Short mmCIF file of C-alpha atoms in Angstrom, two decimals:
data_model
loop_
_atom_site.label_atom_id
_atom_site.label_comp_id
_atom_site.label_asym_id
_atom_site.label_seq_id
_atom_site.Cartn_x
_atom_site.Cartn_y
_atom_site.Cartn_z
CA MET F 130 -29.43 5.51 -33.70
CA TYR F 131 -27.71 6.45 -36.93
CA LYS F 132 -27.39 10.20 -36.37
CA GLU F 133 -24.91 12.18 -38.48
CA ILE F 134 -22.36 12.24 -35.64
CA ILE F 135 -22.27 8.44 -35.37
CA LEU F 136 -21.90 7.96 -39.11
CA ASP F 137 -19.20 10.62 -39.24
CA LEU F 138 -17.27 8.88 -36.46
CA TYR F 139 -17.67 5.57 -38.31
CA LYS F 140 -16.33 6.93 -41.55
CA ASN F 141 -13.73 9.22 -39.93
CA PRO F 142 -12.84 7.57 -36.63
CA ARG F 143 -10.67 9.50 -34.15
CA ASN F 144 -7.43 8.07 -32.75
CA PHE F 145 -7.72 5.27 -35.28
CA ARG F 146 -4.14 4.04 -35.33
CA ALA F 147 -1.84 1.60 -33.57
CA LEU F 148 0.77 3.19 -31.28
CA SER F 149 4.39 2.24 -31.87
CA ASN F 150 5.47 3.42 -28.40
CA LYS F 151 2.62 1.89 -26.41
CA THR F 152 2.98 0.76 -22.80
CA HIS F 153 -0.35 -1.12 -22.75
CA SER F 154 -2.40 -2.93 -25.38
CA GLN F 155 -5.55 -5.02 -25.18
CA ARG F 156 -7.83 -6.64 -27.73
CA LEU F 157 -11.40 -7.94 -27.40
CA TYR F 158 -13.45 -9.76 -29.97
CA ASN F 159 -17.20 -10.30 -29.87
CA PRO F 160 -17.72 -13.54 -31.81
CA LEU F 161 -21.47 -12.92 -32.03
CA CYS F 162 -21.12 -10.06 -34.46
CA GLY F 163 -17.42 -9.93 -35.27
CA ASP F 164 -16.66 -6.61 -33.52
CA ASP F 165 -12.92 -6.62 -32.96
CA ILE F 166 -11.20 -3.75 -31.10
CA THR F 167 -7.61 -3.25 -29.94
CA ILE F 168 -6.74 -0.22 -27.82
CA ASP F 169 -3.13 0.91 -27.29
CA LEU F 170 -2.11 3.27 -24.46
CA LEU F 171 1.05 5.23 -23.74
CA VAL F 172 1.02 5.81 -19.97
CA ASP F 173 3.69 7.97 -18.28
CA LYS F 174 5.30 7.58 -14.86
CA ALA F 175 2.60 9.72 -13.23
CA ASP F 176 -0.03 7.22 -14.54
CA VAL F 177 -1.35 9.76 -17.05
CA ILE F 178 -2.48 8.53 -20.49
CA GLN F 179 -0.28 10.51 -22.88
CA GLU F 180 -1.36 8.83 -26.09
CA VAL F 181 -4.12 6.48 -27.16
CA GLY F 182 -5.02 4.72 -30.36
CA PHE F 183 -7.40 1.98 -31.47
CA VAL F 184 -7.67 -0.35 -34.44
CA GLY F 185 -9.98 -3.15 -35.56
CA GLU F 186 -13.01 -4.10 -37.61
CA SER F 187 -16.32 -3.17 -36.06
CA CYS F 188 -19.81 -1.83 -36.54
CA ALA F 189 -20.69 1.86 -36.52
CA ILE F 190 -21.85 1.90 -32.91
CA CYS F 191 -18.70 0.20 -31.62
CA ARG F 192 -16.35 2.34 -33.65
CA ALA F 193 -18.09 5.60 -32.70
CA SER F 194 -18.00 4.53 -29.07
CA ALA F 195 -14.26 3.77 -29.31
CA SER F 196 -13.64 7.18 -30.97
CA LEU F 197 -15.41 9.09 -28.22
CA LEU F 198 -13.93 7.02 -25.40
CA THR F 199 -10.35 7.34 -26.63
CA ASP F 200 -10.83 11.12 -27.00
CA TYR F 201 -12.17 11.30 -23.48
CA ILE F 202 -9.39 9.38 -21.74
CA LYS F 203 -6.48 11.25 -23.32
CA GLY F 204 -4.63 13.26 -20.62
CA LYS F 205 -6.44 11.54 -17.77
CA LYS F 206 -4.98 9.41 -14.99
CA ARG F 207 -5.81 5.73 -15.23
CA SER F 208 -7.09 5.76 -11.64
CA GLU F 209 -9.70 8.39 -12.61
CA LEU F 210 -11.18 6.06 -15.19
CA VAL F 211 -12.00 3.10 -12.95
CA GLN F 212 -15.49 4.39 -12.22
CA LEU F 213 -16.55 4.66 -15.89
CA ASN F 214 -19.66 2.55 -16.53
CA ALA F 215 -22.42 1.79 -19.00
CA GLY F 216 -24.36 4.91 -18.06
CA PHE F 217 -21.30 7.03 -18.79
CA MET F 218 -20.95 5.47 -22.25
CA GLN F 219 -24.64 6.08 -23.02
CA ASP F 220 -24.19 9.75 -22.05
CA LEU F 221 -20.97 10.05 -24.05
CA MET F 222 -22.75 8.78 -27.18
CA GLY F 223 -25.77 10.99 -26.53
CA ILE F 224 -28.15 8.68 -28.40
CA GLU F 225 -30.44 5.89 -27.33
CA ILE F 226 -28.83 2.50 -27.93
CA SER F 227 -31.25 -0.40 -28.38
CA ALA F 228 -30.82 -3.37 -26.01
CA GLY F 229 -29.51 -5.59 -28.80
CA ARG F 230 -26.65 -3.15 -29.48
CA VAL F 231 -25.48 -2.36 -25.92
CA LYS F 232 -22.63 -4.88 -26.32
CA CYS F 233 -21.33 -2.94 -29.33
CA LEU F 234 -21.43 0.28 -27.27
CA LEU F 235 -19.60 -1.22 -24.28
CA LEU F 236 -16.89 -3.28 -25.99
CA PRO F 237 -14.33 -0.40 -26.09
CA LEU F 238 -14.90 0.30 -22.37
CA GLU F 239 -14.39 -3.40 -21.61
CA VAL F 240 -11.08 -3.30 -23.46
CA LEU F 241 -10.00 -0.18 -21.57
CA LYS F 242 -10.95 -1.69 -18.19
CA LYS F 243 -8.51 -4.53 -18.80
CA MET F 244 -5.70 -1.96 -18.74
CA LEU F 245 -6.75 -0.01 -15.61
CA MET E 82 -55.04 -21.87 -54.52
CA PHE E 83 -52.54 -20.64 -51.93
CA ASP E 84 -53.05 -17.04 -50.81
CA ALA E 85 -50.40 -15.69 -48.41
CA LYS E 86 -52.35 -12.49 -47.73
CA GLN E 87 -55.33 -14.49 -46.55
CA LEU E 88 -53.11 -16.83 -44.57
CA ARG E 89 -51.71 -13.91 -42.55
CA ALA E 90 -55.04 -13.70 -40.70
CA ASP E 91 -54.06 -17.03 -39.04
CA PHE E 92 -51.06 -15.41 -37.34
CA PRO E 93 -51.97 -13.08 -34.44
CA VAL E 94 -48.48 -11.51 -34.38
CA LEU E 95 -49.05 -10.29 -37.94
CA VAL E 96 -52.59 -9.16 -37.20
CA ASN E 97 -51.47 -7.29 -34.07
CA ASN E 98 -48.44 -5.73 -35.80
CA PRO E 99 -49.61 -4.77 -39.29
CA ASP E 100 -46.35 -2.89 -40.00
CA LEU E 101 -44.12 -5.83 -39.11
CA VAL E 102 -42.01 -7.31 -41.90
CA TYR E 103 -40.95 -10.61 -40.37
CA LEU E 104 -38.02 -12.13 -42.26
CA ASP E 105 -36.50 -14.33 -39.55
CA SER E 106 -38.50 -17.56 -39.81
CA ALA E 107 -35.35 -19.71 -39.81
CA ALA E 108 -34.71 -18.46 -36.26
CA THR E 109 -38.29 -19.13 -35.20
CA SER E 110 -41.52 -19.15 -37.12
CA LEU E 111 -44.65 -17.28 -36.11
CA LYS E 112 -47.46 -19.42 -34.64
CA PRO E 113 -50.97 -19.77 -36.09
CA THR E 114 -54.13 -19.46 -33.97
CA PRO E 115 -54.99 -23.20 -33.75
CA VAL E 116 -51.61 -23.85 -32.09
CA LEU E 117 -52.05 -21.02 -29.60
CA ALA E 118 -55.63 -22.06 -28.89
CA ALA E 119 -54.60 -25.64 -28.15
CA VAL E 120 -51.93 -24.48 -25.69
CA ALA E 121 -54.41 -22.14 -23.97
CA GLU E 122 -57.10 -24.83 -23.89
CA TYR E 123 -54.86 -27.19 -21.95
CA TYR E 124 -54.10 -24.47 -19.40
CA GLU E 125 -57.67 -23.20 -19.18
CA GLN E 126 -59.72 -26.41 -19.47
CA TYR E 127 -57.87 -29.55 -18.43
CA THR E 128 -54.53 -28.80 -16.74
CA ALA E 129 -53.13 -32.01 -15.26
CA ASN E 130 -49.95 -34.02 -15.35
CA ILE E 131 -49.91 -36.88 -17.83
CA LYS E 132 -49.61 -40.66 -17.58
CA ARG E 133 -50.24 -41.16 -13.84
CA GLY E 134 -53.65 -39.58 -13.24
CA ILE E 135 -56.80 -41.68 -12.98
CA TYR E 136 -59.03 -38.61 -13.20
CA LYS E 137 -60.60 -37.18 -16.35
CA ALA E 138 -58.33 -34.17 -16.95
CA SER E 139 -55.17 -36.24 -16.65
CA MET E 140 -56.52 -38.90 -19.01
CA LYS E 141 -57.53 -36.19 -21.49
CA ALA E 142 -54.08 -34.54 -21.25
CA THR E 143 -52.36 -37.93 -21.77
CA GLU E 144 -54.56 -38.63 -24.77
CA GLU E 145 -53.85 -35.24 -26.36
CA TYR E 146 -50.13 -35.66 -25.66
CA GLU E 147 -50.05 -39.04 -27.38
CA ARG E 148 -52.09 -37.73 -30.30
CA SER E 149 -49.20 -35.37 -30.95
CA ARG E 150 -46.87 -38.35 -31.15
CA ASP E 151 -49.22 -39.94 -33.70
CA ALA E 152 -49.28 -36.72 -35.72
CA VAL E 153 -45.47 -36.59 -35.80
CA CYS E 154 -45.35 -40.27 -36.85
CA GLN E 155 -47.61 -39.51 -39.79
CA LEU E 156 -45.63 -36.41 -40.72
CA ILE E 157 -42.29 -38.21 -41.10
CA GLY E 158 -43.32 -41.84 -41.58
CA ALA E 159 -42.14 -43.24 -38.23
CA SER E 160 -43.74 -45.57 -35.68
CA ARG E 161 -44.73 -44.52 -32.14
CA ASP E 162 -41.82 -46.12 -30.30
CA GLU E 163 -39.37 -44.27 -32.53
CA ILE E 164 -40.53 -40.75 -31.65
CA ILE E 165 -39.02 -39.09 -28.57
CA PHE E 166 -40.08 -35.66 -27.38
CA THR E 167 -37.14 -33.48 -26.39
CA ARG E 168 -36.71 -29.80 -25.60
CA ASN E 169 -35.38 -28.93 -29.05
CA THR E 170 -33.16 -30.14 -31.91
CA THR E 171 -30.05 -29.47 -29.84
CA GLU E 172 -31.20 -31.78 -27.07
CA GLY E 173 -32.08 -34.53 -29.56
CA LEU E 174 -28.61 -34.37 -31.14
CA ASN E 175 -26.92 -34.33 -27.72
CA LEU E 176 -29.02 -37.32 -26.68
CA VAL E 177 -27.60 -39.30 -29.60
CA MET E 178 -24.06 -38.12 -28.89
CA TYR E 179 -24.19 -39.03 -25.19
CA ALA E 180 -26.29 -42.20 -25.25
CA LEU E 181 -24.84 -43.69 -28.44
CA GLY E 182 -21.74 -41.78 -29.54
CA THR E 183 -19.78 -42.03 -26.29
CA ASN E 184 -20.39 -45.80 -26.25
CA ILE E 185 -19.34 -46.65 -29.80
CA ILE E 186 -16.55 -44.22 -30.66
CA GLU E 187 -13.07 -45.58 -30.01
CA PRO E 188 -9.59 -44.19 -30.65
CA GLY E 189 -8.85 -44.13 -34.38
CA ASP E 190 -12.52 -44.10 -35.43
CA GLU E 191 -13.81 -41.37 -37.69
CA ILE E 192 -16.79 -39.04 -37.39
CA VAL E 193 -17.79 -37.18 -40.54
CA THR E 194 -19.74 -33.92 -40.56
CA THR E 195 -19.96 -30.84 -42.83
CA ILE E 196 -18.70 -27.26 -42.77
CA MET E 197 -22.30 -25.97 -43.08
CA GLU E 198 -23.54 -27.41 -39.76
CA HIS E 199 -25.24 -25.34 -37.09
CA HIS E 200 -23.11 -25.50 -33.92
CA SER E 201 -25.68 -27.89 -32.43
CA ASN E 202 -24.72 -30.60 -34.92
CA PHE E 203 -21.03 -29.74 -34.94
CA VAL E 204 -19.82 -29.09 -31.39
CA PRO E 205 -21.22 -32.35 -29.90
CA TRP E 206 -19.34 -34.44 -32.50
CA GLN E 207 -16.20 -32.35 -32.26
CA GLN E 208 -16.17 -32.80 -28.47
CA LEU E 209 -16.88 -36.52 -28.76
CA ALA E 210 -13.98 -36.87 -31.20
CA ILE E 211 -11.67 -35.01 -28.81
CA GLN E 212 -12.76 -36.99 -25.76
CA ASN E 213 -12.68 -40.44 -27.36
CA GLY E 214 -9.65 -39.89 -29.56
CA ALA E 215 -11.46 -40.06 -32.91
CA ASP E 216 -10.83 -38.08 -36.11
CA LEU E 217 -13.40 -35.45 -37.07
CA LYS E 218 -13.56 -35.12 -40.85
CA ILE E 219 -15.42 -32.27 -42.51
CA MET E 220 -17.13 -32.13 -45.91
CA GLY E 221 -16.61 -28.81 -47.70
CA ILE E 222 -18.86 -26.72 -49.96
CA THR E 223 -18.70 -25.49 -53.54
CA SER E 224 -18.81 -21.87 -54.70
CA THR E 225 -22.60 -21.94 -55.15
CA GLY E 226 -23.18 -23.18 -51.60
CA GLY E 227 -23.85 -26.92 -52.07
CA LEU E 228 -21.86 -29.75 -50.49
CA ASP E 229 -18.77 -30.68 -52.46
CA ILE E 230 -19.81 -34.31 -52.93
CA TYR E 231 -20.62 -34.69 -56.62
CA ASP E 232 -18.58 -36.87 -58.92
CA SER E 233 -17.25 -34.69 -61.74
CA HIS E 234 -17.90 -37.39 -64.36
CA SER E 235 -21.22 -38.98 -63.41
CA GLY E 236 -22.69 -36.01 -61.51
CA GLY E 237 -23.85 -38.42 -58.80
CA VAL E 238 -23.13 -38.20 -55.08
CA THR E 239 -19.88 -39.82 -54.02
CA LEU E 240 -18.46 -39.84 -50.53
CA GLY E 241 -15.47 -41.96 -51.51
CA GLY E 242 -13.04 -39.20 -50.60
CA ILE E 243 -14.27 -38.71 -47.05
CA VAL E 244 -16.34 -41.62 -45.66
CA THR E 245 -14.34 -44.80 -45.03
CA LYS E 246 -14.90 -48.14 -43.31
CA LYS E 247 -13.61 -46.46 -40.13
CA THR E 248 -16.38 -43.83 -40.22
CA LYS E 249 -18.80 -44.78 -37.45
CA ILE E 250 -20.96 -41.66 -37.43
CA LEU E 251 -22.07 -39.32 -40.20
CA ALA E 252 -23.77 -36.20 -38.81
CA LEU E 253 -25.16 -33.69 -41.26
CA THR E 254 -27.89 -31.17 -41.79
CA HIS E 255 -30.79 -31.68 -44.18
CA VAL E 256 -31.00 -27.93 -44.87
CA SER E 257 -28.39 -25.27 -44.03
CA ASN E 258 -29.63 -22.42 -41.81
CA VAL E 259 -27.21 -19.96 -43.44
CA LEU E 260 -27.05 -21.10 -47.07
CA GLY E 261 -30.61 -22.42 -47.40
CA THR E 262 -29.09 -25.42 -49.20
CA ILE E 263 -31.16 -28.62 -49.36
CA ASN E 264 -28.70 -31.49 -49.12
CA PRO E 265 -29.47 -34.66 -51.14
CA ILE E 266 -29.72 -36.65 -47.89
CA LYS E 267 -31.10 -39.81 -49.43
CA ASP E 268 -28.27 -40.09 -51.97
CA ILE E 269 -25.69 -39.16 -49.35
CA ILE E 270 -26.91 -41.87 -46.97
CA ALA E 271 -27.02 -44.47 -49.74
CA SER E 272 -23.48 -43.56 -50.75
CA ALA E 273 -22.26 -43.71 -47.13
CA ARG E 274 -23.87 -47.12 -46.57
CA ARG E 275 -22.23 -48.53 -49.69
CA ILE E 276 -18.89 -47.74 -48.04
CA ASN E 277 -19.87 -48.74 -44.49
CA PRO E 278 -23.28 -50.41 -44.07
CA ALA E 279 -23.10 -50.07 -40.26
CA ILE E 280 -22.58 -46.29 -40.29
CA VAL E 281 -24.85 -44.32 -37.93
CA VAL E 282 -26.39 -41.37 -39.77
CA VAL E 283 -27.66 -38.44 -37.69
CA VAL E 284 -29.63 -35.78 -39.56
CA ASP E 285 -30.38 -32.27 -38.29
CA GLY E 286 -33.83 -31.53 -39.72
CA ALA E 287 -34.43 -28.23 -37.91
CA GLN E 288 -34.55 -26.21 -41.14
CA ALA E 289 -36.12 -28.93 -43.28
CA VAL E 290 -39.42 -30.21 -41.86
CA GLN E 291 -41.18 -26.86 -42.31
CA HIS E 292 -40.26 -26.77 -46.00
CA LEU E 293 -39.91 -30.33 -47.29
CA SER E 294 -41.87 -33.51 -47.07
CA VAL E 295 -39.71 -35.86 -44.98
CA ASP E 296 -39.98 -39.65 -44.90
CA VAL E 297 -37.38 -41.07 -42.51
CA ARG E 298 -37.70 -44.63 -43.89
CA ASP E 299 -37.17 -43.45 -47.43
CA LEU E 300 -34.14 -41.42 -46.33
CA ASP E 301 -32.86 -44.42 -44.34
CA CYS E 302 -31.31 -42.22 -41.64
CA ASP E 303 -30.72 -43.63 -38.15
CA PHE E 304 -31.71 -40.42 -36.36
CA TYR E 305 -33.56 -37.29 -37.42
CA ALA E 306 -33.94 -34.33 -35.04
CA PHE E 307 -36.08 -31.20 -35.36
CA SER E 308 -37.77 -28.43 -33.37
CA SER E 309 -41.43 -27.52 -33.06
CA HIS E 310 -40.86 -23.77 -32.91
CA LYS E 311 -39.41 -23.52 -36.42
CA MET E 312 -42.39 -25.36 -37.92
CA TYR E 313 -45.17 -23.07 -36.67
CA GLY E 314 -45.38 -24.86 -33.29
CA PRO E 315 -44.65 -23.81 -29.70
CA THR E 316 -41.14 -23.32 -28.27
CA GLY E 317 -39.67 -25.82 -25.80
CA VAL E 318 -40.44 -28.97 -27.82
CA GLY E 319 -38.22 -30.97 -30.07
CA VAL E 320 -38.59 -34.32 -31.77
CA LEU E 321 -35.97 -37.02 -32.08
CA TYR E 322 -36.70 -39.87 -34.46
CA GLY E 323 -34.49 -42.93 -34.00
CA LYS E 324 -34.59 -46.34 -35.65
CA LYS E 325 -36.13 -48.72 -33.13
CA ALA E 326 -33.18 -51.11 -33.05
CA ARG E 327 -30.80 -48.22 -32.37
CA LEU E 328 -32.92 -46.76 -29.58
CA GLU E 329 -33.36 -50.16 -27.95
CA ALA E 330 -29.62 -50.73 -27.88
CA MET E 331 -28.93 -47.36 -26.23
CA PRO E 332 -28.91 -46.70 -22.49
CA PRO E 333 -31.18 -43.91 -21.18
CA PHE E 334 -29.96 -40.35 -21.56
CA GLN E 335 -31.58 -38.98 -18.38
CA TYR E 336 -32.86 -40.82 -15.32
CA GLY E 337 -35.93 -39.92 -13.28
CA GLY E 338 -39.70 -40.12 -13.30
CA GLU E 339 -41.68 -41.50 -16.27
CA MET E 340 -38.70 -43.40 -17.71
CA ILE E 341 -38.81 -46.37 -15.29
CA GLN E 342 -40.75 -49.60 -14.98
CA GLU E 343 -39.60 -50.70 -11.52
CA VAL E 344 -37.20 -49.11 -9.07
CA HIS E 345 -35.51 -51.25 -6.40
CA LEU E 346 -32.88 -50.33 -3.86
CA ASP E 347 -30.12 -51.87 -5.91
CA HIS E 348 -31.38 -51.71 -9.49
CA THR E 349 -33.94 -50.18 -11.83
CA LEU E 350 -35.84 -51.55 -14.81
CA PHE E 351 -36.32 -48.91 -17.44
CA ALA E 352 -39.51 -48.18 -19.33
CA GLU E 353 -40.02 -49.34 -22.90
CA LEU E 354 -39.62 -46.99 -25.86
CA PRO E 355 -40.31 -44.13 -26.16
CA GLU E 356 -40.77 -43.41 -22.42
CA LYS E 357 -37.26 -44.71 -21.73
CA PHE E 358 -35.98 -41.43 -23.18
CA GLU E 359 -38.62 -39.09 -21.75
CA ALA E 360 -37.59 -38.53 -18.12
CA GLY E 361 -39.55 -36.03 -16.04
CA THR E 362 -42.66 -34.01 -16.81
CA PRO E 363 -42.42 -32.83 -20.42
CA ALA E 364 -43.65 -29.56 -21.97
CA ILE E 365 -47.23 -30.90 -22.00
CA ALA E 366 -49.05 -27.84 -23.32
CA GLU E 367 -46.46 -27.22 -26.01
CA ILE E 368 -46.42 -30.83 -27.14
CA ILE E 369 -50.21 -30.75 -27.38
CA GLY E 370 -49.82 -27.55 -29.45
CA LEU E 371 -47.36 -29.31 -31.75
CA ARG E 372 -50.07 -31.57 -33.16
CA HIS E 373 -51.91 -28.50 -34.40
CA ALA E 374 -48.71 -27.20 -35.97
CA VAL E 375 -48.27 -30.54 -37.75
CA GLU E 376 -51.85 -30.35 -39.03
CA TYR E 377 -51.28 -26.76 -40.15
CA LEU E 378 -48.12 -27.81 -41.95
CA ARG E 379 -49.91 -30.66 -43.70
CA SER E 380 -52.62 -28.34 -44.91
CA LEU E 381 -49.94 -25.94 -46.21
CA ALA E 382 -48.27 -28.82 -48.05
CA SER E 383 -51.56 -29.72 -49.71
CA GLN E 384 -51.79 -26.11 -50.97
CA ASP E 385 -48.26 -26.12 -52.41
CA ALA E 386 -47.26 -23.29 -50.08
CA GLU E 387 -43.59 -23.99 -50.78
CA LEU E 388 -44.03 -22.86 -54.37
CA HIS E 389 -45.04 -19.48 -52.95
CA THR E 390 -41.85 -19.26 -50.84
CA LYS E 391 -39.73 -20.30 -53.83
CA ARG E 392 -41.34 -17.62 -55.97
CA LEU E 393 -40.65 -14.98 -53.33
CA LEU E 394 -37.02 -16.04 -53.13
CA SER E 395 -36.57 -15.71 -56.85
CA GLN E 396 -38.31 -12.29 -56.83
CA LEU E 397 -35.94 -11.25 -54.06
CA HIS E 398 -32.95 -12.31 -56.17
CA GLU E 399 -34.29 -10.45 -59.21
CA GLN E 400 -34.72 -7.25 -57.20
CA ILE E 401 -31.26 -7.57 -55.69
CA THR E 402 -29.85 -7.87 -59.21
CA ALA E 403 -31.88 -4.79 -60.22
CA LEU E 404 -30.20 -2.77 -57.45
CA SER E 405 -27.03 -3.28 -59.51
CA THR E 406 -24.65 -2.64 -56.65
CA ASP E 407 -21.24 -4.26 -56.60
CA ARG E 408 -21.04 -3.82 -52.83
CA LEU E 409 -23.43 -6.67 -52.01
CA THR E 410 -22.18 -10.25 -51.87
CA VAL E 411 -24.68 -13.12 -51.78
CA LEU E 412 -23.48 -15.87 -49.43
CA SER E 413 -26.52 -18.17 -49.53
CA ASN E 414 -27.13 -20.79 -52.20
CA THR E 415 -27.63 -19.07 -55.55
CA ASN E 416 -28.94 -22.24 -57.17
CA LEU E 417 -32.50 -21.42 -56.10
CA GLU E 418 -33.78 -24.89 -56.94
CA GLU E 419 -31.85 -26.21 -53.96
CA ASN E 420 -32.57 -23.30 -51.57
CA VAL E 421 -35.57 -23.43 -49.18
CA GLY E 422 -35.92 -19.63 -48.93
CA VAL E 423 -32.82 -18.19 -47.26
CA PHE E 424 -30.97 -15.10 -48.48
CA THR E 425 -27.73 -14.39 -46.62
CA PHE E 426 -25.50 -11.53 -47.68
CA SER E 427 -22.84 -9.02 -46.76
CA ILE E 428 -22.39 -5.40 -47.83
CA GLU E 429 -18.98 -3.84 -48.21
CA GLY E 430 -18.60 -0.97 -45.73
CA ALA E 431 -21.67 -1.88 -43.65
CA HIS E 432 -21.48 -4.15 -40.64
CA PRO E 433 -24.27 -6.79 -40.34
CA HIS E 434 -25.40 -5.38 -36.98
CA ASP E 435 -25.73 -1.92 -38.47
CA ILE E 436 -27.66 -3.35 -41.42
CA ALA E 437 -30.07 -5.15 -39.08
CA SER E 438 -30.52 -2.07 -36.88
CA ILE E 439 -31.31 0.16 -39.84
CA LEU E 440 -33.80 -2.39 -41.20
CA ASP E 441 -35.34 -2.62 -37.72
CA GLU E 442 -35.99 1.14 -37.83
CA SER E 443 -38.42 0.24 -40.66
CA ASN E 444 -39.82 -2.70 -38.62
CA ILE E 445 -38.02 -5.26 -40.78
CA SER E 446 -36.78 -8.21 -38.71
CA VAL E 447 -33.70 -9.97 -40.06
CA ARG E 448 -30.89 -11.87 -38.39
CA ALA E 449 -27.31 -10.56 -38.10
CA GLY E 450 -24.34 -12.45 -36.76
CA HIS E 451 -22.77 -15.83 -37.42
CA HIS E 452 -26.11 -17.68 -37.04
CA CYS E 453 -24.46 -20.37 -34.87
CA ALA E 454 -22.28 -21.38 -37.82
CA MET E 455 -18.79 -20.04 -37.11
CA PRO E 456 -16.91 -22.74 -39.06
CA LEU E 457 -18.95 -21.85 -42.16
CA HIS E 458 -18.37 -18.11 -41.69
CA ASN E 459 -14.64 -18.69 -41.31
CA GLN E 460 -14.74 -20.67 -44.55
CA LEU E 461 -16.61 -17.80 -46.26
CA ASN E 462 -14.04 -15.43 -44.75
CA LYS E 463 -16.71 -13.36 -42.97
CA ALA E 464 -16.99 -12.70 -39.24
CA ALA E 465 -20.73 -12.24 -39.62
CA SER E 466 -23.51 -11.86 -42.17
CA THR E 467 -27.11 -10.71 -42.48
CA ARG E 468 -29.84 -13.27 -43.18
CA VAL E 469 -33.36 -13.04 -44.57
CA SER E 470 -35.40 -16.24 -44.16
CA LEU E 471 -38.87 -16.67 -45.59
CA GLY E 472 -42.01 -18.20 -44.16
CA VAL E 473 -45.32 -19.00 -45.82
CA TYR E 474 -46.88 -15.77 -44.51
CA ASN E 475 -44.39 -13.51 -46.32
CA THR E 476 -45.64 -11.54 -49.29
CA VAL E 477 -44.34 -9.57 -52.26
CA SER E 478 -44.74 -6.39 -50.22
CA ASP E 479 -42.41 -7.82 -47.54
CA ILE E 480 -39.77 -8.28 -50.24
CA GLU E 481 -40.33 -4.74 -51.49
CA ALA E 482 -40.01 -3.35 -47.96
CA PHE E 483 -36.75 -5.24 -47.53
CA ILE E 484 -35.35 -3.93 -50.83
CA ASN E 485 -36.28 -0.36 -49.83
CA GLY E 486 -34.62 -0.91 -46.46
CA LEU E 487 -31.53 -2.23 -48.17
CA GLN E 488 -31.42 0.86 -50.38
CA LYS E 489 -31.50 2.95 -47.22
CA VAL E 490 -28.57 0.96 -45.82
CA LEU E 491 -26.60 1.48 -49.05
CA ASN E 492 -27.30 5.23 -48.91
CA ILE E 493 -26.38 5.63 -45.23
CA PHE E 494 -23.15 3.67 -45.60
CA SER E 495 -22.27 5.07 -48.99
#
């Protein structure tokens, strides 16, 4: 699981910042492992995500997943994102995630879904 | 002379998975062949329900079932009517909370527990305190991971600061599943009874019976709960010891078959102890298997197997020190004399789940998370941790594999 790309995204996460001009913000915490992710969105009148940022303490899988997801959703309409699912996140990561770690992979998507 | 390498032949999981480094015995232990054979024998040779049957298989099953009760009695020094078979430790503790706690706790009473409890011996008492308007008081820990209960002058146990005459229940663990700490239960109980002789003491023995010799009369606890599956026995079986007078005074916990003497349209006479608390068909095969686990445990005790586990723990600590990294923090009890064989740690810059996944790539099984002890983790200021827990079948090469795995973790998350 720990390919170079995942470790790089862990050490140098993308969009890793809180937005000061956010229109939406959601946090989820997985008490089992302590993964804690907050995603901020700036959504314009046309429902397009203009800016996105995330913060929080989490494992490598969760943080890499949040990096890739936030990159993906930038510039997209919220309504386009409703159909995103676990299979999409697996493909986005491009690595096999063991069953015990699927929660870490999906936590950022769960946070996003609360704002769609 | 105890030989762990030889002993491994008794455990089919180790024989079938020669590359497995199993370091999660505090979660569940592996099971030796005699236990598995006894379970299979019941299913293959004499399957029948117990107690009611007048035919041979049922009588044999009943006899084997009751032999397990005898074995447990011998293991912890109890009598037959004081041993109740449950599903697990959790069910035993809940039984005490529901059948006794809800009936004796009144507004203004106190329940005392500790910060190092597993949720199963914490949440029931917390909820009881909330529902019945009692105060839940919590014993803290020291920096080395022991309970903060020692008098600074005499060095002896003193509960004067926390247990009072209003404390009706003291619920605490014999051994911590995260810290490995062995609590001085006997001294604690004696100290509590000096303050309030009527106090009900409930001990969680889930992490203790597989490591320590336990004598419930010597400890003078009112209740002692443990699980078969952590002591080399099958899953689905727990044991609750209760002092006879306490159990007799309590109403049943569950109603149904097996636990009655006579049922009439308007009333029911309940069975005597211990059947009064064993409603419904129990886990017959697993309870039969438990006797063989008890016998296995007794033979281990006679070989001083615990010395082996202690030695491994101290080797593990030496090798951790030799890594000379300042990124690793040991959270478990560093006073190894009072640690059963648990090593819990955190690494700066590496999340416990990532640590466990990387170790798993080398077939090393450890536990990552809060280990059902969130209050303790909050106290330690960690959301989660990684835990190594030793069993009698672990060897020096398991420790070496773990250290190599840890080095890999440190390199990956450098």
